[in-house]
Short mmCIF file of C-alpha atoms in Angstrom, two decimals:
data_model
loop_
_atom_site.label_atom_id
_atom_site.label_comp_id
_atom_site.label_asym_id
_atom_site.label_seq_id
_atom_site.Cartn_x
_atom_site.Cartn_y
_atom_site.Cartn_z
CA UNK B 6 96.84 108.77 110.60
CA UNK B 7 98.96 106.15 112.26
CA UNK B 8 102.37 106.64 110.71
CA UNK B 9 102.73 110.41 111.11
CA UNK B 10 104.72 110.42 107.86
CA UNK B 11 103.70 113.64 106.15
CA UNK B 12 105.67 115.76 103.68
CA UNK B 13 104.38 119.08 102.40
CA UNK B 14 105.60 120.98 99.36
CA UNK B 15 104.65 124.46 98.19
CA UNK B 16 103.54 124.18 94.58
CA UNK B 17 102.03 126.30 91.83
CA UNK B 18 99.50 124.97 89.40
CA UNK B 19 95.84 124.19 88.88
CA UNK B 20 93.76 121.19 89.81
CA UNK B 21 90.18 120.19 89.22
CA UNK B 22 88.15 119.65 92.37
CA UNK B 23 84.47 119.07 93.03
CA UNK B 24 83.70 122.73 92.26
CA UNK B 25 85.86 122.96 89.15
CA UNK B 26 89.38 124.19 88.56
CA UNK B 27 91.25 126.02 91.28
CA UNK B 28 94.80 127.22 91.85
CA UNK B 29 96.97 124.88 93.90
CA UNK B 30 99.18 126.01 96.75
CA UNK B 31 100.46 122.83 98.37
CA UNK B 32 100.99 119.14 97.78
CA UNK B 33 100.60 117.09 100.97
CA UNK B 34 102.17 113.65 100.71
CA UNK B 35 101.56 110.95 103.28
CA UNK B 36 102.71 107.38 103.73
CA UNK B 37 99.97 105.82 105.79
CA UNK B 38 97.23 103.23 105.88
CA UNK B 39 95.47 102.80 102.56
CA UNK B 40 91.84 103.83 102.62
CA UNK B 41 90.84 102.31 99.30
CA UNK B 42 93.63 100.18 97.90
CA UNK B 43 93.74 96.56 99.13
CA UNK B 44 97.18 97.07 100.65
CA UNK B 45 98.36 97.97 104.14
CA UNK B 46 99.94 101.27 103.26
CA UNK B 47 99.73 103.73 100.43
CA UNK B 48 101.09 107.04 99.28
CA UNK B 49 98.45 109.72 99.26
CA UNK B 50 98.86 113.03 97.51
CA UNK B 51 96.51 115.88 98.33
CA UNK B 52 96.78 118.85 96.01
CA UNK B 53 95.21 121.65 98.02
CA UNK B 54 94.57 125.33 98.41
CA UNK B 55 93.75 125.93 102.06
CA UNK B 56 92.68 129.50 101.31
CA UNK B 57 89.73 128.12 99.36
CA UNK B 58 88.25 125.81 101.94
CA UNK B 59 88.26 122.14 102.78
CA UNK B 60 86.88 120.99 99.44
CA UNK B 61 89.67 122.66 97.44
CA UNK B 62 91.49 119.36 97.37
CA UNK B 63 92.45 116.89 94.66
CA UNK B 64 93.38 113.62 96.34
CA UNK B 65 94.98 110.51 94.91
CA UNK B 66 95.96 107.27 96.62
CA UNK B 67 98.77 105.22 95.05
CA UNK B 68 100.60 102.01 95.72
CA UNK B 69 104.27 102.49 96.54
CA UNK B 70 105.18 101.06 93.13
CA UNK B 71 102.82 103.47 91.39
CA UNK B 72 104.23 106.42 93.32
CA UNK B 73 107.72 105.51 92.13
CA UNK B 74 106.43 105.13 88.57
CA UNK B 75 104.78 108.53 88.79
CA UNK B 76 108.07 110.10 89.88
CA UNK B 77 109.86 108.30 87.05
CA UNK B 78 107.53 109.46 84.29
CA UNK B 79 107.43 113.04 85.59
CA UNK B 80 111.23 113.10 85.63
CA UNK B 81 111.23 111.61 82.12
CA UNK B 82 108.87 114.26 80.79
CA UNK B 83 110.89 117.03 82.41
CA UNK B 84 114.11 115.65 80.93
CA UNK B 85 112.61 115.39 77.44
CA UNK B 86 111.34 118.94 77.65
CA UNK B 87 114.76 120.13 78.70
CA UNK B 88 116.39 118.25 75.82
CA UNK B 89 114.06 120.04 73.42
CA UNK B 90 114.94 123.38 75.07
CA UNK B 91 111.38 123.87 76.19
CA UNK B 92 110.70 125.72 79.38
CA UNK B 93 108.03 125.60 82.01
CA UNK B 94 108.95 129.08 83.21
CA UNK B 95 106.61 132.01 82.44
CA UNK B 96 107.12 133.21 78.87
CA UNK B 97 108.75 136.63 78.41
CA UNK B 98 107.51 137.12 74.84
CA UNK B 99 103.71 137.33 75.18
CA UNK U 1 70.20 88.38 125.89
CA UNK U 2 69.90 86.54 122.61
CA UNK U 3 67.56 88.11 120.11
CA UNK U 4 64.16 86.53 119.68
CA UNK U 5 61.58 87.72 117.20
CA UNK U 6 59.07 88.69 119.86
CA UNK U 7 61.32 91.45 121.22
CA UNK U 8 60.25 95.03 120.55
CA UNK U 9 63.47 96.67 119.41
CA UNK U 10 64.11 100.28 118.62
CA UNK U 11 66.68 103.03 118.90
CA UNK U 12 66.70 106.77 118.70
CA UNK U 13 69.65 108.55 117.13
CA UNK U 14 70.66 112.14 116.53
CA UNK U 15 73.51 114.61 116.29
CA UNK U 16 74.24 116.27 119.61
CA UNK U 17 76.72 118.76 121.03
CA UNK U 18 78.92 117.91 123.98
CA UNK U 19 81.55 119.92 125.82
CA UNK U 20 84.99 118.53 125.15
CA UNK U 21 88.56 119.60 125.72
CA UNK U 22 88.81 123.19 127.02
CA UNK U 23 85.02 123.15 127.28
CA UNK U 24 84.85 123.47 123.48
CA UNK U 25 81.59 122.57 121.83
CA UNK U 26 82.07 119.34 119.89
CA UNK U 27 79.58 117.64 117.63
CA UNK U 28 78.83 114.02 118.36
CA UNK U 29 76.46 111.36 117.12
CA UNK U 30 74.42 109.52 119.71
CA UNK U 31 72.10 106.56 119.57
CA UNK U 32 70.34 104.86 122.47
CA UNK U 33 67.79 102.13 122.91
CA UNK U 34 64.16 103.06 123.30
CA UNK U 35 62.97 103.05 126.87
CA UNK U 36 64.00 104.30 130.28
CA UNK U 37 66.99 102.03 130.70
CA UNK U 38 69.18 102.24 132.52
CA UNK U 39 71.78 101.49 129.83
CA UNK U 40 75.57 101.38 129.94
CA UNK U 41 77.44 103.87 127.80
CA UNK U 42 79.88 103.29 124.98
CA UNK U 43 82.09 105.90 123.35
CA UNK U 44 83.46 105.17 119.90
CA UNK U 45 86.54 107.17 118.91
CA UNK U 46 86.59 107.49 115.12
CA UNK U 47 89.66 106.59 113.07
CA UNK U 48 91.53 108.07 110.19
CA UNK U 49 88.64 108.11 107.72
CA UNK U 50 87.10 110.92 109.74
CA UNK U 51 83.69 111.28 111.35
CA UNK U 52 81.92 109.15 108.77
CA UNK U 53 78.72 107.27 108.14
CA UNK U 54 80.61 104.09 109.02
CA UNK U 55 81.06 105.27 112.58
CA UNK U 56 77.43 106.28 112.80
CA UNK U 57 76.39 102.83 111.65
CA UNK U 58 78.56 101.43 114.43
CA UNK U 59 76.78 103.70 116.89
CA UNK U 60 73.45 102.31 115.68
CA UNK U 61 74.83 98.81 116.22
CA UNK U 62 75.84 99.52 119.80
CA UNK U 63 72.50 101.15 120.60
CA UNK U 64 70.62 98.22 119.08
CA UNK U 65 72.62 96.01 121.42
CA UNK U 66 71.70 97.98 124.51
CA UNK U 67 74.21 100.81 124.85
CA UNK U 68 73.93 104.56 124.94
CA UNK U 69 76.53 105.03 122.25
CA UNK U 70 78.25 108.27 121.28
CA UNK U 71 80.86 109.04 118.63
CA UNK U 72 82.42 112.52 118.86
CA UNK U 73 83.62 114.48 115.85
CA UNK U 74 87.15 114.88 117.14
CA UNK U 75 88.11 116.85 114.01
CA UNK U 76 85.29 119.39 114.26
CA UNK U 77 87.54 122.30 115.22
CA UNK U 78 89.02 122.16 111.71
CA UNK U 79 85.68 123.05 110.16
CA UNK U 80 83.08 121.07 108.32
CA UNK U 81 83.10 119.41 104.95
CA UNK U 82 83.33 115.93 103.57
CA UNK U 83 84.98 113.81 106.29
CA UNK U 84 88.08 112.95 104.30
CA UNK U 85 88.63 116.62 103.41
CA UNK U 86 88.44 117.56 107.08
CA UNK U 87 90.86 114.82 108.07
CA UNK U 88 93.23 115.82 105.25
CA UNK U 89 93.38 119.36 106.57
CA UNK U 90 94.11 118.24 110.13
CA UNK U 91 96.74 115.80 108.86
CA UNK U 92 98.53 118.53 106.93
CA UNK U 93 98.53 120.72 110.04
CA UNK U 94 100.25 118.17 112.24
CA UNK U 95 97.38 115.92 113.28
CA UNK U 96 95.11 115.88 116.31
CA UNK U 97 96.65 116.71 119.65
CA UNK U 98 96.51 113.83 122.10
CA UNK U 99 95.48 116.15 124.94
CA UNK U 100 92.55 117.39 122.90
CA UNK U 101 91.24 113.94 122.03
CA UNK U 102 91.49 112.76 125.64
CA UNK U 103 89.65 115.90 126.75
CA UNK U 104 86.94 115.32 124.19
CA UNK U 105 86.21 111.73 125.21
CA UNK U 106 86.19 112.71 128.88
CA UNK U 107 83.56 115.27 127.92
CA UNK U 108 81.53 112.57 126.16
CA UNK U 109 81.70 110.34 129.26
CA UNK U 110 80.41 113.20 131.39
CA UNK U 111 77.58 113.78 128.93
CA UNK U 112 76.55 110.12 129.00
CA UNK U 113 76.63 109.95 132.79
CA UNK U 114 74.39 113.00 132.91
CA UNK U 115 71.64 111.23 131.00
CA UNK U 116 68.72 109.88 133.03
CA UNK U 117 68.97 106.54 131.19
CA UNK U 118 72.65 106.00 132.08
CA UNK U 119 73.80 103.25 134.44
CA UNK U 120 76.89 105.33 135.12
CA UNK U 121 79.14 102.77 133.47
CA UNK U 122 80.98 103.94 130.35
CA UNK U 123 83.20 102.00 127.98
CA UNK U 124 85.52 103.26 125.29
CA UNK U 125 86.38 101.76 121.92
CA UNK U 126 88.39 102.70 118.88
CA UNK U 127 90.43 101.19 116.10
CA UNK U 128 93.55 102.22 114.22
CA UNK U 129 94.35 105.76 115.40
CA UNK U 130 91.15 105.47 117.44
CA UNK U 131 92.60 102.37 119.08
CA UNK U 132 95.66 104.35 120.04
CA UNK U 133 93.47 107.14 121.40
CA UNK U 134 91.39 104.59 123.32
CA UNK U 135 94.40 103.13 125.10
CA UNK U 136 95.79 106.60 125.73
CA UNK U 137 92.55 107.91 127.24
CA UNK U 138 92.15 104.81 129.40
CA UNK U 139 95.65 105.42 130.78
CA UNK U 140 95.58 109.17 131.16
CA UNK U 141 92.32 109.33 133.11
CA UNK U 142 91.28 107.68 136.32
CA UNK U 143 87.74 106.73 137.29
CA UNK U 144 86.27 107.80 133.94
CA UNK U 145 86.13 104.59 131.93
CA UNK U 146 85.03 101.13 133.03
CA UNK U 147 86.29 99.18 130.03
CA UNK U 148 88.34 99.87 126.90
CA UNK U 149 88.45 98.09 123.56
CA UNK U 150 91.56 98.77 121.50
CA UNK U 151 91.31 97.61 117.92
CA UNK U 152 94.74 97.35 116.27
CA UNK U 153 96.00 100.60 117.75
CA UNK U 154 98.74 101.87 115.48
CA UNK U 155 101.56 103.64 117.29
CA UNK U 156 100.59 102.59 120.79
CA UNK U 157 104.21 101.57 120.92
CA UNK U 158 105.36 104.76 119.24
CA UNK U 159 109.03 105.05 118.33
CA UNK U 160 110.87 108.31 118.95
CA UNK U 161 110.95 109.18 115.25
CA UNK U 162 107.16 109.10 115.06
CA UNK U 163 106.57 111.39 118.03
CA UNK U 164 105.25 114.80 117.06
CA UNK U 165 104.21 118.02 118.72
CA UNK U 166 100.65 116.74 118.78
CA UNK U 167 101.71 113.28 119.95
CA UNK U 168 104.69 114.01 122.20
CA UNK U 169 104.67 110.81 124.27
CA UNK U 170 104.18 107.20 123.24
CA UNK U 171 100.97 105.80 124.80
CA UNK U 172 103.02 102.76 125.79
CA UNK U 173 104.76 104.95 128.38
CA UNK U 174 101.49 105.37 130.25
CA UNK U 175 100.78 101.65 130.61
CA UNK U 176 101.28 101.64 134.36
CA UNK U 177 98.36 104.08 134.66
CA UNK U 178 95.82 102.02 132.69
CA UNK U 179 92.63 102.58 134.65
CA UNK U 180 90.24 99.90 133.41
CA UNK U 181 90.13 96.42 131.86
CA UNK U 182 91.42 96.33 128.28
CA UNK U 183 90.39 94.18 125.33
CA UNK U 184 92.81 94.19 122.41
CA UNK U 185 92.05 92.87 118.93
CA UNK U 186 94.87 92.51 116.42
CA UNK U 187 95.59 91.02 113.03
CA UNK U 188 98.83 89.08 112.78
CA UNK U 189 99.47 90.39 109.26
CA UNK U 190 99.24 94.01 110.39
CA UNK U 191 102.23 96.27 109.75
CA UNK U 192 101.14 98.98 112.17
CA UNK U 193 100.95 97.64 114.81
CA UNK U 194 103.17 94.73 113.78
CA UNK U 195 102.99 91.58 115.93
CA UNK U 196 106.32 92.49 117.55
CA UNK U 197 104.83 95.74 118.85
CA UNK U 198 101.77 93.89 120.13
CA UNK U 199 104.17 91.60 122.02
CA UNK U 200 105.85 94.62 123.61
CA UNK U 201 102.44 96.16 124.41
CA UNK U 202 101.31 92.93 126.08
CA UNK U 203 104.51 92.46 128.06
CA UNK U 204 104.13 95.92 129.56
CA UNK U 205 100.53 95.17 130.58
CA UNK U 206 101.73 91.97 132.24
CA UNK U 207 104.58 93.80 133.93
CA UNK U 208 102.16 96.13 135.67
CA UNK U 209 99.57 93.45 136.44
CA UNK U 210 96.85 95.04 134.33
CA UNK U 211 93.56 93.33 133.55
CA UNK U 212 93.60 92.72 129.83
CA UNK U 213 92.90 90.17 127.14
CA UNK U 214 94.40 90.19 123.68
CA UNK U 215 93.04 88.24 120.72
CA UNK U 216 95.34 87.97 117.76
CA UNK U 217 94.08 86.66 114.44
CA UNK U 218 95.92 84.80 111.73
CA UNK U 219 94.92 85.63 108.18
CA UNK U 220 93.98 89.16 109.19
CA UNK U 221 95.79 92.45 108.82
CA UNK U 222 95.01 96.02 109.70
CA UNK U 223 91.35 96.97 109.84
CA UNK U 224 90.07 93.42 109.49
CA UNK U 225 86.68 94.37 110.96
CA UNK U 226 86.01 97.22 108.48
CA UNK U 227 83.27 95.60 106.43
CA UNK U 228 83.36 98.41 103.87
CA UNK U 229 87.02 98.01 102.97
CA UNK U 230 89.11 95.37 101.17
CA UNK U 231 90.84 94.65 104.48
CA UNK U 232 87.71 92.96 105.82
CA UNK U 233 88.07 89.35 107.01
CA UNK U 234 84.68 87.92 107.77
CA UNK U 235 85.54 85.00 110.04
CA UNK U 236 88.00 86.96 112.15
CA UNK U 237 85.73 89.99 112.28
CA UNK U 238 82.76 88.02 113.52
CA UNK U 239 84.86 86.41 116.20
CA UNK U 240 86.15 89.84 117.13
CA UNK U 241 82.61 91.13 117.56
CA UNK U 242 81.76 88.20 119.81
CA UNK U 243 84.74 89.12 121.97
CA UNK U 244 83.61 92.76 122.07
CA UNK U 245 80.08 91.91 123.21
CA UNK U 246 81.26 89.46 125.84
CA UNK U 247 83.88 91.86 127.21
CA UNK U 248 81.62 94.89 127.32
CA UNK U 249 78.79 92.87 128.81
CA UNK U 250 81.07 91.58 131.54
CA UNK U 251 82.52 94.93 132.51
CA UNK U 252 79.68 97.35 131.85
CA UNK U 253 76.71 95.45 133.19
CA UNK U 254 75.42 96.91 136.42
#
């Protein structure tokens, strides 16, 4: 907690924590000292639902390069889905 | 005193409750040597991993070496869970308030001095964010601490863009008020604090005529004394520990 670089996004989804799947409310992104990687700094992403307690958290720690790659492949998947006219919005036809 | 095999060594350790900032009850882990003492005190401020087993092992180490050692759970107001989960919550809510941490360690010092085995001398140590908190507490209090060990305090020289509601003032700004001798340990490959910031930190200590000693290690980066992490550098860490024992012994002995 040295850099104070924290970004928080409201999100909707599900993640699998220590007690099983739970609905996600926020993604907390930090750029700070790595706790596990053998590098000085890392990107951490905590997928959390604060309404469900401290353990409702799915954490990952990534190198900067990996974080950029993650963004790239997510953007790629979203673009491909859009090209195929698929939607991630709730279906109206169920 | 160097260890010899005929010494009867032992410590007692347990979780305790102290009164910290705003008189809040704060959990802490304490270990002390067997016997009536008196023993000097040592407060360890935990760093970003949270109130972990690592810090408790450090408390055992200090007690084994003759100190009443206490590590407060400075995150305890956020609730209890696995240490990293607790820290993650606090981080997402803006981090620990400087005022609160200073109040908590002052409460620990008061607790130690109230023990019948205390010499009345109390030192303070921390690394990373705990190093920052150590320097801050040693500056923002007077007559509380007798020695301070700052391990690679990130953001001691805190630029404007990193100030937050919880950390509104750079610790560097309080340098003139440093109340006790300071030992600083730094890795020259560290990015936070980078060597340039350590230079600035040291110049300010010189400017105000403070009693300090800095040891700066080549081939070491951030957290070089964390034996449980890839950052560990054995040679530099062992030298760092020798500096810690010598410094604390010099300033905390009766």
